[in-house]
PDB file of C-alpha atoms in Angstrom:
ATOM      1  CA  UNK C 918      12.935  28.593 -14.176  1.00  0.00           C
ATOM      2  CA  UNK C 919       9.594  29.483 -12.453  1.00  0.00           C
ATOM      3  CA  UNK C 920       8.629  28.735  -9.154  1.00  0.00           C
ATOM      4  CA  UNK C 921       6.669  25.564  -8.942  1.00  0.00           C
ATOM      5  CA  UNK C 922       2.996  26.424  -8.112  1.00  0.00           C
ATOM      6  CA  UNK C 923       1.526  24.221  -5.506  1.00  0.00           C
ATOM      7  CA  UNK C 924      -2.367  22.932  -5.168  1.00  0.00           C
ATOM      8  CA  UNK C 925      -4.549  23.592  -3.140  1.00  0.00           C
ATOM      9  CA  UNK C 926      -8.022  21.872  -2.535  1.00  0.00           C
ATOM     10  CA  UNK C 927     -10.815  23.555  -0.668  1.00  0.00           C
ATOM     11  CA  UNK C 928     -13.887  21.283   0.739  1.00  0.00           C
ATOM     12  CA  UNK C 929     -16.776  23.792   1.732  1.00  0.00           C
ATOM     13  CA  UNK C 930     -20.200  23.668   1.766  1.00  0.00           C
ATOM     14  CA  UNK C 931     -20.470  27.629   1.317  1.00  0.00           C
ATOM     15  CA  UNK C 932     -19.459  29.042  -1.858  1.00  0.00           C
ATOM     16  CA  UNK C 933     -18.994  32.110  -0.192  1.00  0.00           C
ATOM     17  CA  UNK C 934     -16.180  31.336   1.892  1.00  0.00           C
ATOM     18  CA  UNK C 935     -14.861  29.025  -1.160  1.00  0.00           C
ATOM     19  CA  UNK C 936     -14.844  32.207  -3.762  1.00  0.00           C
ATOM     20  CA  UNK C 937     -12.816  34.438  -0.968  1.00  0.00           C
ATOM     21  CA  UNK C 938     -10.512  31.604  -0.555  1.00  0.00           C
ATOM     22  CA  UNK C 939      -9.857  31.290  -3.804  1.00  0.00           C
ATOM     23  CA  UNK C 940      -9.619  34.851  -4.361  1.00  0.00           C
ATOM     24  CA  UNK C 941      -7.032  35.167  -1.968  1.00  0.00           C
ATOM     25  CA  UNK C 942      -5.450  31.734  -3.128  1.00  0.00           C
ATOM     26  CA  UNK C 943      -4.977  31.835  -6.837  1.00  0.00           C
ATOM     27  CA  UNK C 944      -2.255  34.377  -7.172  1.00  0.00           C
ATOM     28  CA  UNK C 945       0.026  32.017  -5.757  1.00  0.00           C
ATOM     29  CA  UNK C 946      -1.688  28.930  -5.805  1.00  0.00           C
ATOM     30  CA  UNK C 947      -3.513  26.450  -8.139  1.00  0.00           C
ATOM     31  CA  UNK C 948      -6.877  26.212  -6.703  1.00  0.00           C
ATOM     32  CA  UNK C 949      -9.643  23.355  -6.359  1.00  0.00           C
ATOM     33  CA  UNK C 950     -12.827  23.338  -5.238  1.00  0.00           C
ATOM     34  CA  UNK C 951     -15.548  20.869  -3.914  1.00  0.00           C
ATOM     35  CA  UNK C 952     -18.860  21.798  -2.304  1.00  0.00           C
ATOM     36  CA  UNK C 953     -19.774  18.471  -0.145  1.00  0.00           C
ATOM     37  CA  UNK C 954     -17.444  15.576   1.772  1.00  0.00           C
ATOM     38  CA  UNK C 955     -17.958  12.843  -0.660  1.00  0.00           C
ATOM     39  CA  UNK C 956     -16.934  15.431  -3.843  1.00  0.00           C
ATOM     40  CA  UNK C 957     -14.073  16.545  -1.904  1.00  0.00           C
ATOM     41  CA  UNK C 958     -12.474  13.111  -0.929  1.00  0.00           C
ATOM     42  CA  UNK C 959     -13.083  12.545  -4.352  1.00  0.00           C
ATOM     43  CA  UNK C 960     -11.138  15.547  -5.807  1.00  0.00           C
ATOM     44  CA  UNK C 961      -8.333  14.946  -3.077  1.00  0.00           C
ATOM     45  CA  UNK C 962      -8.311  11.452  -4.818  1.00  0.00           C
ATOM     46  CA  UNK C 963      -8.286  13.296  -8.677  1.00  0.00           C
ATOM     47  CA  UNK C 964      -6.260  16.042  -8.137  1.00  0.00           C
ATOM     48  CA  UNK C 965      -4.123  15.070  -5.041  1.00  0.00           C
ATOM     49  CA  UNK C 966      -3.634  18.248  -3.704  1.00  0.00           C
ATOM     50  CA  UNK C 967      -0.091  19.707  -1.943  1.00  0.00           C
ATOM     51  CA  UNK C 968      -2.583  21.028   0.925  1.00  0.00           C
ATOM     52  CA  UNK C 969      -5.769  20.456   1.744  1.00  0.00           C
ATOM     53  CA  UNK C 970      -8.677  23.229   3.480  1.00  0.00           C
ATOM     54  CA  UNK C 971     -11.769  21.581   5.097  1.00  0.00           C
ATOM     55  CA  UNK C 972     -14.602  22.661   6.918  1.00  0.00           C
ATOM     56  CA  UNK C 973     -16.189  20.680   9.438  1.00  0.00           C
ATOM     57  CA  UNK C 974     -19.654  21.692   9.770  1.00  0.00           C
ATOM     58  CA  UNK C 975     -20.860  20.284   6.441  1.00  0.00           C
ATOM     59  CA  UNK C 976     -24.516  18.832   5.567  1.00  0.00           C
ATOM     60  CA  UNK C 977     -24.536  15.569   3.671  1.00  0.00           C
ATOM     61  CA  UNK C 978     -20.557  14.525   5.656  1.00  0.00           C
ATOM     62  CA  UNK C 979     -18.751  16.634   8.056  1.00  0.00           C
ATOM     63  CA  UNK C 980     -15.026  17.363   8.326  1.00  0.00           C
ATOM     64  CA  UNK C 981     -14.065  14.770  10.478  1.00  0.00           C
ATOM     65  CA  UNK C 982     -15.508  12.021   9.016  1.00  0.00           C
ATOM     66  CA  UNK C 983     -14.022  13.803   5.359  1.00  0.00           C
ATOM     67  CA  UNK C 984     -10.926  13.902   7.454  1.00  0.00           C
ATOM     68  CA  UNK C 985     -10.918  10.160   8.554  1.00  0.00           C
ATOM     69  CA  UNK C 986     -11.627   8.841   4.919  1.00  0.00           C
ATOM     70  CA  UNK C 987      -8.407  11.033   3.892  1.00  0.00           C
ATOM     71  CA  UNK C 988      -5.639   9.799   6.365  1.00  0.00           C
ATOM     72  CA  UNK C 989      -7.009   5.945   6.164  1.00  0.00           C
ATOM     73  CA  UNK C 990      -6.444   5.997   2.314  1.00  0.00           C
ATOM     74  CA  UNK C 991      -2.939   4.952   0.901  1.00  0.00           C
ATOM     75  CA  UNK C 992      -3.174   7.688  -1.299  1.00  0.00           C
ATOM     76  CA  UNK C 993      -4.015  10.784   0.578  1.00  0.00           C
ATOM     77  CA  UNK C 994      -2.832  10.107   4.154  1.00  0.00           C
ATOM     78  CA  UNK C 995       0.197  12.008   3.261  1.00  0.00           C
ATOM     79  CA  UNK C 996      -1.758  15.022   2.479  1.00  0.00           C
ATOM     80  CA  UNK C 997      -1.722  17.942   5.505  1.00  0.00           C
ATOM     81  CA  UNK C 998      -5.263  18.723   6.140  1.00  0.00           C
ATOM     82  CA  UNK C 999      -5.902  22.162   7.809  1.00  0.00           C
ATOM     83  CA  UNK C1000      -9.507  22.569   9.210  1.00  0.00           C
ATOM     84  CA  UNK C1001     -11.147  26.080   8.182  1.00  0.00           C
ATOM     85  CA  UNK C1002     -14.264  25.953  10.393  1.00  0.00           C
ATOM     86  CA  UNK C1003     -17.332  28.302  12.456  1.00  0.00           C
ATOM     87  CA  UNK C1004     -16.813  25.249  15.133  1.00  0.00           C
ATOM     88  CA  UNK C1005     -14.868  26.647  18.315  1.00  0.00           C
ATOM     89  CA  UNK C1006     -13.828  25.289  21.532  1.00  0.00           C
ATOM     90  CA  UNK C1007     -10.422  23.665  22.760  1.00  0.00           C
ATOM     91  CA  UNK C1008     -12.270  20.160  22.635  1.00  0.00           C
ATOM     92  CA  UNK C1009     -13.007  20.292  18.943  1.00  0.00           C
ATOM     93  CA  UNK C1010      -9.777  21.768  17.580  1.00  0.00           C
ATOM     94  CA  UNK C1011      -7.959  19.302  19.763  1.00  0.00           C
ATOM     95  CA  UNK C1012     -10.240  16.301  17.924  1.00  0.00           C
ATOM     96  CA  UNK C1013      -8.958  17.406  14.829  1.00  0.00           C
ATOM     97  CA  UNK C1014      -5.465  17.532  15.595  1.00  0.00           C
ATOM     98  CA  UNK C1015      -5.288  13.814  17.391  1.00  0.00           C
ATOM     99  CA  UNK C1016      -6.966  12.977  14.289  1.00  0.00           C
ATOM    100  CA  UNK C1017      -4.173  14.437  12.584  1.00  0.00           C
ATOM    101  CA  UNK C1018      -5.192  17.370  10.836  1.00  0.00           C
ATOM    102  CA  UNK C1019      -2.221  19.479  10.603  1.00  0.00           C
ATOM    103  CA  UNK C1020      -3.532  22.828  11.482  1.00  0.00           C
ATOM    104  CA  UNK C1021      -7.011  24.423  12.738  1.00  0.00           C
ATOM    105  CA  UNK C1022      -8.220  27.617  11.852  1.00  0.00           C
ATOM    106  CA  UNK C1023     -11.559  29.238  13.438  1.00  0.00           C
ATOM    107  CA  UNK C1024     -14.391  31.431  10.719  1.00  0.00           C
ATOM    108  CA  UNK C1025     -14.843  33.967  10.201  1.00  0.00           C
ATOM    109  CA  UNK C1026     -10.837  34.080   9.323  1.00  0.00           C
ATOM    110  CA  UNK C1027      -8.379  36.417   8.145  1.00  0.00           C
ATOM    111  CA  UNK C1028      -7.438  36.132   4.991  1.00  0.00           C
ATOM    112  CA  UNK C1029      -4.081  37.337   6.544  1.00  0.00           C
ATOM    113  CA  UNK C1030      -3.510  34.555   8.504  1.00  0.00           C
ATOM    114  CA  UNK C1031      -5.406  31.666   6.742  1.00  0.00           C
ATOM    115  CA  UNK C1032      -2.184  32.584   4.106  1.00  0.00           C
ATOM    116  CA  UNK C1033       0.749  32.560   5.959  1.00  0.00           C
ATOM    117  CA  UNK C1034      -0.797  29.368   7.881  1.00  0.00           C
ATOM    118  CA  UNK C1035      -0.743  27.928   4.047  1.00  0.00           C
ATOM    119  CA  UNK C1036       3.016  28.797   3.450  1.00  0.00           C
ATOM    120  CA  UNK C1037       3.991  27.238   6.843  1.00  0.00           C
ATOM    121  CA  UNK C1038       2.622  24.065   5.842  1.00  0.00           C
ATOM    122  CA  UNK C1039       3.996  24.389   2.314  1.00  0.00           C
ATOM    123  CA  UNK C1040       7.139  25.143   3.988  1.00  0.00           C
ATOM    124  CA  UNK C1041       6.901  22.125   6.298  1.00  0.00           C
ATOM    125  CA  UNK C1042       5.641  19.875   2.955  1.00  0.00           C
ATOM    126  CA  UNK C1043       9.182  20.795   1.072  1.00  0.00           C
ATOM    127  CA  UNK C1044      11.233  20.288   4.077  1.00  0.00           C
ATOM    128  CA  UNK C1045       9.824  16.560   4.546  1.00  0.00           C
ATOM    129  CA  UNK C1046       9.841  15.960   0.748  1.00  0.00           C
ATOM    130  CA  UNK C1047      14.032  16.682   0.679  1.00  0.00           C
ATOM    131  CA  UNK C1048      14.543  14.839   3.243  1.00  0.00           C
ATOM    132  CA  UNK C1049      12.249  11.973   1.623  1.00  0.00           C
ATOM    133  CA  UNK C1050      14.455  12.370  -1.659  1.00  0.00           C
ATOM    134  CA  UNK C1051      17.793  12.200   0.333  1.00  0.00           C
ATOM    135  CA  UNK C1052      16.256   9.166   1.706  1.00  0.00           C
ATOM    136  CA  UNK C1053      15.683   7.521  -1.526  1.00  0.00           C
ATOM    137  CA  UNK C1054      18.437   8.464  -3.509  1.00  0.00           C
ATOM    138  CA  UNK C1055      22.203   7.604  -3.432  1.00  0.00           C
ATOM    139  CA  UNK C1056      24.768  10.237  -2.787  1.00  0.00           C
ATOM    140  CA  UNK C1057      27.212   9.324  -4.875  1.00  0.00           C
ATOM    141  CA  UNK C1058      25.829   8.009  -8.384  1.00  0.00           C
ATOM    142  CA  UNK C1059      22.327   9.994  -7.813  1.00  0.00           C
ATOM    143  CA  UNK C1060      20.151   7.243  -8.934  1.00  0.00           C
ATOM    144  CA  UNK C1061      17.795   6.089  -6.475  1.00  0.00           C
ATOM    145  CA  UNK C1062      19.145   3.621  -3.917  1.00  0.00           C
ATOM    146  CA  UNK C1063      17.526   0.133  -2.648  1.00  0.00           C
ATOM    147  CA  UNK C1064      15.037   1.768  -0.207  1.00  0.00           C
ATOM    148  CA  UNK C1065      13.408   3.541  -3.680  1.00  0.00           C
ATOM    149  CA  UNK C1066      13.839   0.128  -5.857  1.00  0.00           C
ATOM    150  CA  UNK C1067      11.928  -1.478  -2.987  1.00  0.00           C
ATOM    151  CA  UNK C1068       8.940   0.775  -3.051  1.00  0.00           C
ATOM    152  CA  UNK C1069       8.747   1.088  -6.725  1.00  0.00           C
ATOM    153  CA  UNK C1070       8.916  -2.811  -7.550  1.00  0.00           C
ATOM    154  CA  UNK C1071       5.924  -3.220  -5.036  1.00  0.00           C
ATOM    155  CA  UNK C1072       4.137  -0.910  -6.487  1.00  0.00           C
ATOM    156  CA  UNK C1073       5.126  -2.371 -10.498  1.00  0.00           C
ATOM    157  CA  UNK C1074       5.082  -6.160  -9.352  1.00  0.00           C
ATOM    158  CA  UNK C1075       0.754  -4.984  -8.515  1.00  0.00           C
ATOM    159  CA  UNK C1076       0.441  -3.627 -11.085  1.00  0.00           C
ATOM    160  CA  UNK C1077       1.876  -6.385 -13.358  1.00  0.00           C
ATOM    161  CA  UNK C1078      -0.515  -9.001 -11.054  1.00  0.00           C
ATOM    162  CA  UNK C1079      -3.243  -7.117 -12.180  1.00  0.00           C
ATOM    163  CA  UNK C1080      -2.925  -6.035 -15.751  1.00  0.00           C
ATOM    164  CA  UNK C1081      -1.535  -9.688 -16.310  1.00  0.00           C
ATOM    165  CA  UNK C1082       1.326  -7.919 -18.352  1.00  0.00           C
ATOM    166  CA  UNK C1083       5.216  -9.008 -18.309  1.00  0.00           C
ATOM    167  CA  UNK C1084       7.714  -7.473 -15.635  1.00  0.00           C
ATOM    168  CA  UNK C1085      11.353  -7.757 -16.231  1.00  0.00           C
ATOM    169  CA  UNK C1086      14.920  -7.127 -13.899  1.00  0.00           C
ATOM    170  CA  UNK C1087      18.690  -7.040 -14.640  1.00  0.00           C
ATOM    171  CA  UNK C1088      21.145  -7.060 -11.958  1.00  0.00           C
ATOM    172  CA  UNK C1089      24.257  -5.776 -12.787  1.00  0.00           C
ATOM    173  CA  UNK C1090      27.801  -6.004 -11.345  1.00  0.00           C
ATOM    174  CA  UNK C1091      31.067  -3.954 -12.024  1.00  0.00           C
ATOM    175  CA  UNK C1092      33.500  -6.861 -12.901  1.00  0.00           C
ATOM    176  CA  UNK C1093      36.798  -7.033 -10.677  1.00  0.00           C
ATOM    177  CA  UNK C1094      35.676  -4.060  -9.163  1.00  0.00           C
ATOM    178  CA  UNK C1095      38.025  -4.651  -6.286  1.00  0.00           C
ATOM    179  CA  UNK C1096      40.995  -4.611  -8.656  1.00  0.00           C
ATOM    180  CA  UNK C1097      40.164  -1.474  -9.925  1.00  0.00           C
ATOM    181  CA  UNK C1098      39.769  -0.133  -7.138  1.00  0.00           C
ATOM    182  CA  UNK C1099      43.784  -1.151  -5.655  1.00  0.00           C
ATOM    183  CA  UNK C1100      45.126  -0.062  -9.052  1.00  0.00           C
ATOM    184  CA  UNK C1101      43.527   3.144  -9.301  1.00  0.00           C
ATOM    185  CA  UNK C1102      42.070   4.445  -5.768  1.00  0.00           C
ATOM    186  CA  UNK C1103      39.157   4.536  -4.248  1.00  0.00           C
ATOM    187  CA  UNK C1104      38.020   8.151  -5.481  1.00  0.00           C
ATOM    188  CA  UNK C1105      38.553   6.955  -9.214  1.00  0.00           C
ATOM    189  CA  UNK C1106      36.114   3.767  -8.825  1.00  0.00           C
ATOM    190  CA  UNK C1107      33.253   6.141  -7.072  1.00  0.00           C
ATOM    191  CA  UNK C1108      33.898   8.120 -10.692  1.00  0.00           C
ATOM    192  CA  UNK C1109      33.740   4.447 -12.597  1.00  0.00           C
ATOM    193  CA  UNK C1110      30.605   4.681 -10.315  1.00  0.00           C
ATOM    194  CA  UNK C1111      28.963   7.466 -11.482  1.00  0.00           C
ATOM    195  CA  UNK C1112      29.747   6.705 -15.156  1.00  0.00           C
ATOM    196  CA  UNK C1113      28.176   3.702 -15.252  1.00  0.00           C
ATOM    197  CA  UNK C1114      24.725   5.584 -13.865  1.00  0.00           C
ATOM    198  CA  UNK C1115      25.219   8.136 -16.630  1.00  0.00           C
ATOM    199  CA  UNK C1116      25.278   4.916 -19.101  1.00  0.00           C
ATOM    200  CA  UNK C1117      21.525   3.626 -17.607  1.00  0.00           C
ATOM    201  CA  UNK C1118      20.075   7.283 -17.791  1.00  0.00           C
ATOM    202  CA  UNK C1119      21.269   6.895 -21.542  1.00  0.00           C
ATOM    203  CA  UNK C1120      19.871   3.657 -22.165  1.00  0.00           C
ATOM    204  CA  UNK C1121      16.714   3.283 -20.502  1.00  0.00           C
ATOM    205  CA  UNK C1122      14.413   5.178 -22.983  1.00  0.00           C
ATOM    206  CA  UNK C1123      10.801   4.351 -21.408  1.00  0.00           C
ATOM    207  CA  UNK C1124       9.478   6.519 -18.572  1.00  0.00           C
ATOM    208  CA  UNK C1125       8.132   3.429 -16.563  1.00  0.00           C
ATOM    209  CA  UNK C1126      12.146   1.817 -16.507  1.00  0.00           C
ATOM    210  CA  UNK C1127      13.640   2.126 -13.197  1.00  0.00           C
ATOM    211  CA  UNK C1128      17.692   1.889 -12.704  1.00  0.00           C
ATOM    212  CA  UNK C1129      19.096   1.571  -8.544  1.00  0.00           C
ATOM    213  CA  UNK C1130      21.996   1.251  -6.945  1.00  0.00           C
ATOM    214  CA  UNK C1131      21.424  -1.817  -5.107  1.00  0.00           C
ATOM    215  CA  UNK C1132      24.957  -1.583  -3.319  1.00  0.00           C
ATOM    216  CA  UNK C1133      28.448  -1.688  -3.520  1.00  0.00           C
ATOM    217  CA  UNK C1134      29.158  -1.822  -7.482  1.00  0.00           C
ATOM    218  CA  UNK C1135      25.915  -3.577  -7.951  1.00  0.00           C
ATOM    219  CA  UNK C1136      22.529  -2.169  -9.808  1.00  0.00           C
ATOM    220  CA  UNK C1137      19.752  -2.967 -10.540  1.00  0.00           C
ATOM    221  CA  UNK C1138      17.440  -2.343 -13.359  1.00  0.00           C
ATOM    222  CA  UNK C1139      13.340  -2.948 -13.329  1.00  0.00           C
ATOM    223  CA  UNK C1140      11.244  -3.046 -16.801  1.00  0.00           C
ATOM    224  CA  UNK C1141       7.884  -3.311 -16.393  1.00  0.00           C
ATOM    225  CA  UNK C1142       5.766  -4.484 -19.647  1.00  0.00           C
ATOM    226  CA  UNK C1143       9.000  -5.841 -20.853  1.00  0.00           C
ATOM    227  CA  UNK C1144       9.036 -10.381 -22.210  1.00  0.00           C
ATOM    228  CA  UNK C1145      12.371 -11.614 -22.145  1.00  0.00           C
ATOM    229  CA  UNK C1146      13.865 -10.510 -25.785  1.00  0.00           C
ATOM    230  CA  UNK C1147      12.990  -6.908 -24.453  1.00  0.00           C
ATOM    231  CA  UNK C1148      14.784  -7.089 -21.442  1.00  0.00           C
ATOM    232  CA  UNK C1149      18.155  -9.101 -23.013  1.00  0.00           C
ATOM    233  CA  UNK C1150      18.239  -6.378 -25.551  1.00  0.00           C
ATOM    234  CA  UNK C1151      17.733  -3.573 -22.776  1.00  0.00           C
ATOM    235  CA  UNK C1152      20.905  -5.905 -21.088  1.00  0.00           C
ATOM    236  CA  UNK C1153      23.281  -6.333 -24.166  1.00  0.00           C
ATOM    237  CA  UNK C1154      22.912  -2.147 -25.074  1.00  0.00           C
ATOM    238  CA  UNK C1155      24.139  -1.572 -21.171  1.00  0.00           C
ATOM    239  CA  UNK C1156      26.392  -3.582 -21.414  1.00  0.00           C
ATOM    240  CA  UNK C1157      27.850  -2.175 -24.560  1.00  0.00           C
ATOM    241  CA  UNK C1158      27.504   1.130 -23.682  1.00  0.00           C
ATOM    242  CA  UNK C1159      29.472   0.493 -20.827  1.00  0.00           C
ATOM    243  CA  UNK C1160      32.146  -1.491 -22.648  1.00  0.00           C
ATOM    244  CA  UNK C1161      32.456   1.207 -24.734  1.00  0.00           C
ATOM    245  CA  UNK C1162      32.085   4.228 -22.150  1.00  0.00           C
ATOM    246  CA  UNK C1163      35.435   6.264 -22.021  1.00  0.00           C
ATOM    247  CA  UNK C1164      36.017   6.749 -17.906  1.00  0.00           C
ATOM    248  CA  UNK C1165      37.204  10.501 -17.220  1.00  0.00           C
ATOM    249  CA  UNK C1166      39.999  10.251 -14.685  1.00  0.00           C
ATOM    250  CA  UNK C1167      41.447  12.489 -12.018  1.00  0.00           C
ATOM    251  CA  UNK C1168      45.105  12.348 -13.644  1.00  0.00           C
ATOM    252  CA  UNK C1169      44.391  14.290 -16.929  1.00  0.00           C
ATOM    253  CA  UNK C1170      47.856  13.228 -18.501  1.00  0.00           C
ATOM    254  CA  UNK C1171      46.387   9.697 -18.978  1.00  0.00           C
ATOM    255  CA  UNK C1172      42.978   7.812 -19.130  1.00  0.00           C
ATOM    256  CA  UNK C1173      41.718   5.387 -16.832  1.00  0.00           C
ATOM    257  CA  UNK C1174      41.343   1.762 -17.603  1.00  0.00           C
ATOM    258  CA  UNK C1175      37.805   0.755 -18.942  1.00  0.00           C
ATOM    259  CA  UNK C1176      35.833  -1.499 -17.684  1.00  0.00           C
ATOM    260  CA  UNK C1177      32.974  -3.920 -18.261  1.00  0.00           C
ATOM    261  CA  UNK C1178      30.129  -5.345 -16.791  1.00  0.00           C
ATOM    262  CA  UNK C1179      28.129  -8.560 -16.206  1.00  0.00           C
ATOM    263  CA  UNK C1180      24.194  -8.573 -16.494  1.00  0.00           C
ATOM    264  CA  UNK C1181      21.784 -11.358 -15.180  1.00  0.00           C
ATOM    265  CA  UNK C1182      18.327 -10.815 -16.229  1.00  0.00           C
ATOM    266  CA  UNK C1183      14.850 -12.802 -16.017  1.00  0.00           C
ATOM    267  CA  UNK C1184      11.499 -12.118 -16.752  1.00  0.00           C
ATOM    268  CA  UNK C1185       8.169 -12.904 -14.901  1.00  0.00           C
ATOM    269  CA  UNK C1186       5.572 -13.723 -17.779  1.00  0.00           C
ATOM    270  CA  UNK C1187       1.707 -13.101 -16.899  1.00  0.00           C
ATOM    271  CA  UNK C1188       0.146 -15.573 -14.624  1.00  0.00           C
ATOM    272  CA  UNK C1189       3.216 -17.229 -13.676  1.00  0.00           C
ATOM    273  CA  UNK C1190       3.830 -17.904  -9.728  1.00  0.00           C
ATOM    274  CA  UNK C1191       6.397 -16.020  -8.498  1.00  0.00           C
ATOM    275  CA  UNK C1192       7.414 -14.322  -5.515  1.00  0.00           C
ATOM    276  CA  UNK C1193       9.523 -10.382  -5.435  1.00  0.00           C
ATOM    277  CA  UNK C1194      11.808 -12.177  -3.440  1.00  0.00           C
ATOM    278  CA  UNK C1195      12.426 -15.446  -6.022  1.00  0.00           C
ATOM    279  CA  UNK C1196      11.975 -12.339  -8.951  1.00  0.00           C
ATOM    280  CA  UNK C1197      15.275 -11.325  -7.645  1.00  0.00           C
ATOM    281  CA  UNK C1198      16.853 -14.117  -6.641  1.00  0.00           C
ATOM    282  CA  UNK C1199      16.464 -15.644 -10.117  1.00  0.00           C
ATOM    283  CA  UNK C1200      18.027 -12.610 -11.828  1.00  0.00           C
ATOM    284  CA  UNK C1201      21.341 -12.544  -9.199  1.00  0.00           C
ATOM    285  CA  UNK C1202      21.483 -15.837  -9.742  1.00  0.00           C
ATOM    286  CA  UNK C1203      21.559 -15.526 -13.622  1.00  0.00           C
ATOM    287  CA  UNK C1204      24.594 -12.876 -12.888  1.00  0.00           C
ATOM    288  CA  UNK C1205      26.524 -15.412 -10.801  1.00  0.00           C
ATOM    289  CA  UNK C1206      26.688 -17.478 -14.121  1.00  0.00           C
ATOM    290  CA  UNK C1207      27.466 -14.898 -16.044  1.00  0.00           C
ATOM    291  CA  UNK C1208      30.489 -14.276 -14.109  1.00  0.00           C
ATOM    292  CA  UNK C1209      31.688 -17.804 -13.781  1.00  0.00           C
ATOM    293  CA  UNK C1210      31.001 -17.800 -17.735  1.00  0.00           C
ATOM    294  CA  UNK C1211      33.636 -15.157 -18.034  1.00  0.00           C
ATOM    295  CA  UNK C1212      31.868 -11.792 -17.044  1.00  0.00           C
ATOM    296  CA  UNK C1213      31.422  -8.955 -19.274  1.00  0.00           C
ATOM    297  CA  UNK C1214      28.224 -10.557 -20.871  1.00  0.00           C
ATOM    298  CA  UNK C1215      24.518 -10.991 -20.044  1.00  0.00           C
ATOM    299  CA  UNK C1216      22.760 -14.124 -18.905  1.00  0.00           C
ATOM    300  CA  UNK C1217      19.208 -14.995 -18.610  1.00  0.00           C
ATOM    301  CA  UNK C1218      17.758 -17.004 -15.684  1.00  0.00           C
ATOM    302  CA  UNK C1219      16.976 -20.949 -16.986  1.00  0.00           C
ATOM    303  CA  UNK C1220      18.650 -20.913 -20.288  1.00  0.00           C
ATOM    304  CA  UNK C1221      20.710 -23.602 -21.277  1.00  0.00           C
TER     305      UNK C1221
END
């Protein structure tokens, strides 16, 4: 597999320095250019960049006021920012870093240096981002875990608000879990576990559908653009394939007993008044009666 090539964006009003950059950039590097403040927070915007280089002494915007546009925005703050710049002095490097550029380097540069500054803060950028996936995702099953589901339903439940478009959740429990777990051990229900994540991977066909362990033997299970036939069909296939899933078990001389699952699901239609909070509540809820119902079936939130 080859080595992921990271981005790189450099804001510069002189296309001198931006050609040698590049030049010494694109080797290792996908490269991006912008010639003036406003192009480059727009590119940073476009392209979102791994790293950013910015010069400060710019005509129509300088670097600092580039830089302040950049960490105020949802979408770029994230981005390290290392100022490239003719402007020396203690006072204005240490501007730059309280305003939280990640790294200042003085013209003219080496081309030496200005690199190995770059792989330190694409060092530093991989380091954070696995420890932002451990974060996010749970240990045992691998799917993401309720700190991910949280972010990504904010970010589908906007989206939804604005496009005026159906949003859809299942909530999903491992019936007598608890049984299962006295008869065979603990270490065979974290494999029951794991199964059942293999069975949503396996299901959910759409890019935009989003499966979470939400705790325990719970999940949970987000389909945006989805009305409510969509989602109980999404609900009964789980559910079968789970039903139906053979579970691999540590004693090879015999196979463990299968087991099932019960699904509450509801669906927040365009323009109706609803809170995340009453999103989810309505779909546990819906899973409470399908357990009192008998388990091992889906229910939908309000049907008779």
């Amino acid at each position: 597999m080859s080595k992921k090539k990271y981005t790189v964006l450099i804001v510069d009003d002189q296309k001198t320095n931006i050609t040698l950059l590049t030049d010494m950039m694109s080797s290792e590097y996908n490269v991006f250019s912008a010639e003036n403040g406003q192009d480059g927070i727009k590119a940073a915007n476009d392209y979102l960049p791994d790293v950013i280089l910015l010069d400060i002494l710019m005509m129509d915007m300088d670097g600092y006021a580039v830089l302040d546009i950049l960490k105020s925005s949802e979408r770029t703050k994230d981005i390290p920012v290392i100022f490239i710049t003719s402007l020396q002095g203690d006072d204005n490097e240490a501007k730059g870093l309280l305003m939280g550029a990640s790294d200042y380097i003085t013209k003219p540069f080496s081309p030496v240096i200005v690199l190995l500054r770059l792989r330190n803060q694409i060092k530093l950028l991989e380091q954070m981002r696995a420890i932002e996936k451990l974060s996010m995702h749970d240990h045992l099953t691998e799917l993401p875990n309720r700190r991910s589901f949280e972010e990504r339903i904010n970010t589908e439940w906007n989206r939804a608000i604005r496009d005026k478009s159906p949003v859809s959740i299942l909530m999903i429990d491992v019936d007598l879990f608890k049984r299962y777990n006295d008869n065979y051990g603990h270490q065979q229900g974290d494999v029951v576990l794991k199964t059942i994540a293999k069975c949503f991977i396996e299901e959910l066909k759409r890019p935009g559908d989003f499966a979470a362990r939400w705790g325990g033997e719970e999940f949970i299970v987000l389909l945006p653009c989805t009305v409510m036939p969509g989602a109980l069909d999404v609900a009964e296939r789980i559910r079968r394939r789970i039903e139906e899933v053979k579970i691999p078990c540590s004693d090879n001389d015999k196979l463990a007993e299968k087991v099932t699952v019960s699904i509450g699901a509801y669906t927040r239609e365009q323009n109706q008044e609803c809170t995340i909070n009453e999103f989810i509540t309505r779909a546990d809820t819906a899973l409470y009666d399908a357990k009192k119902k008998g388990r091992n079936r889906v229910c939908f939130f309000g049907e008779e």
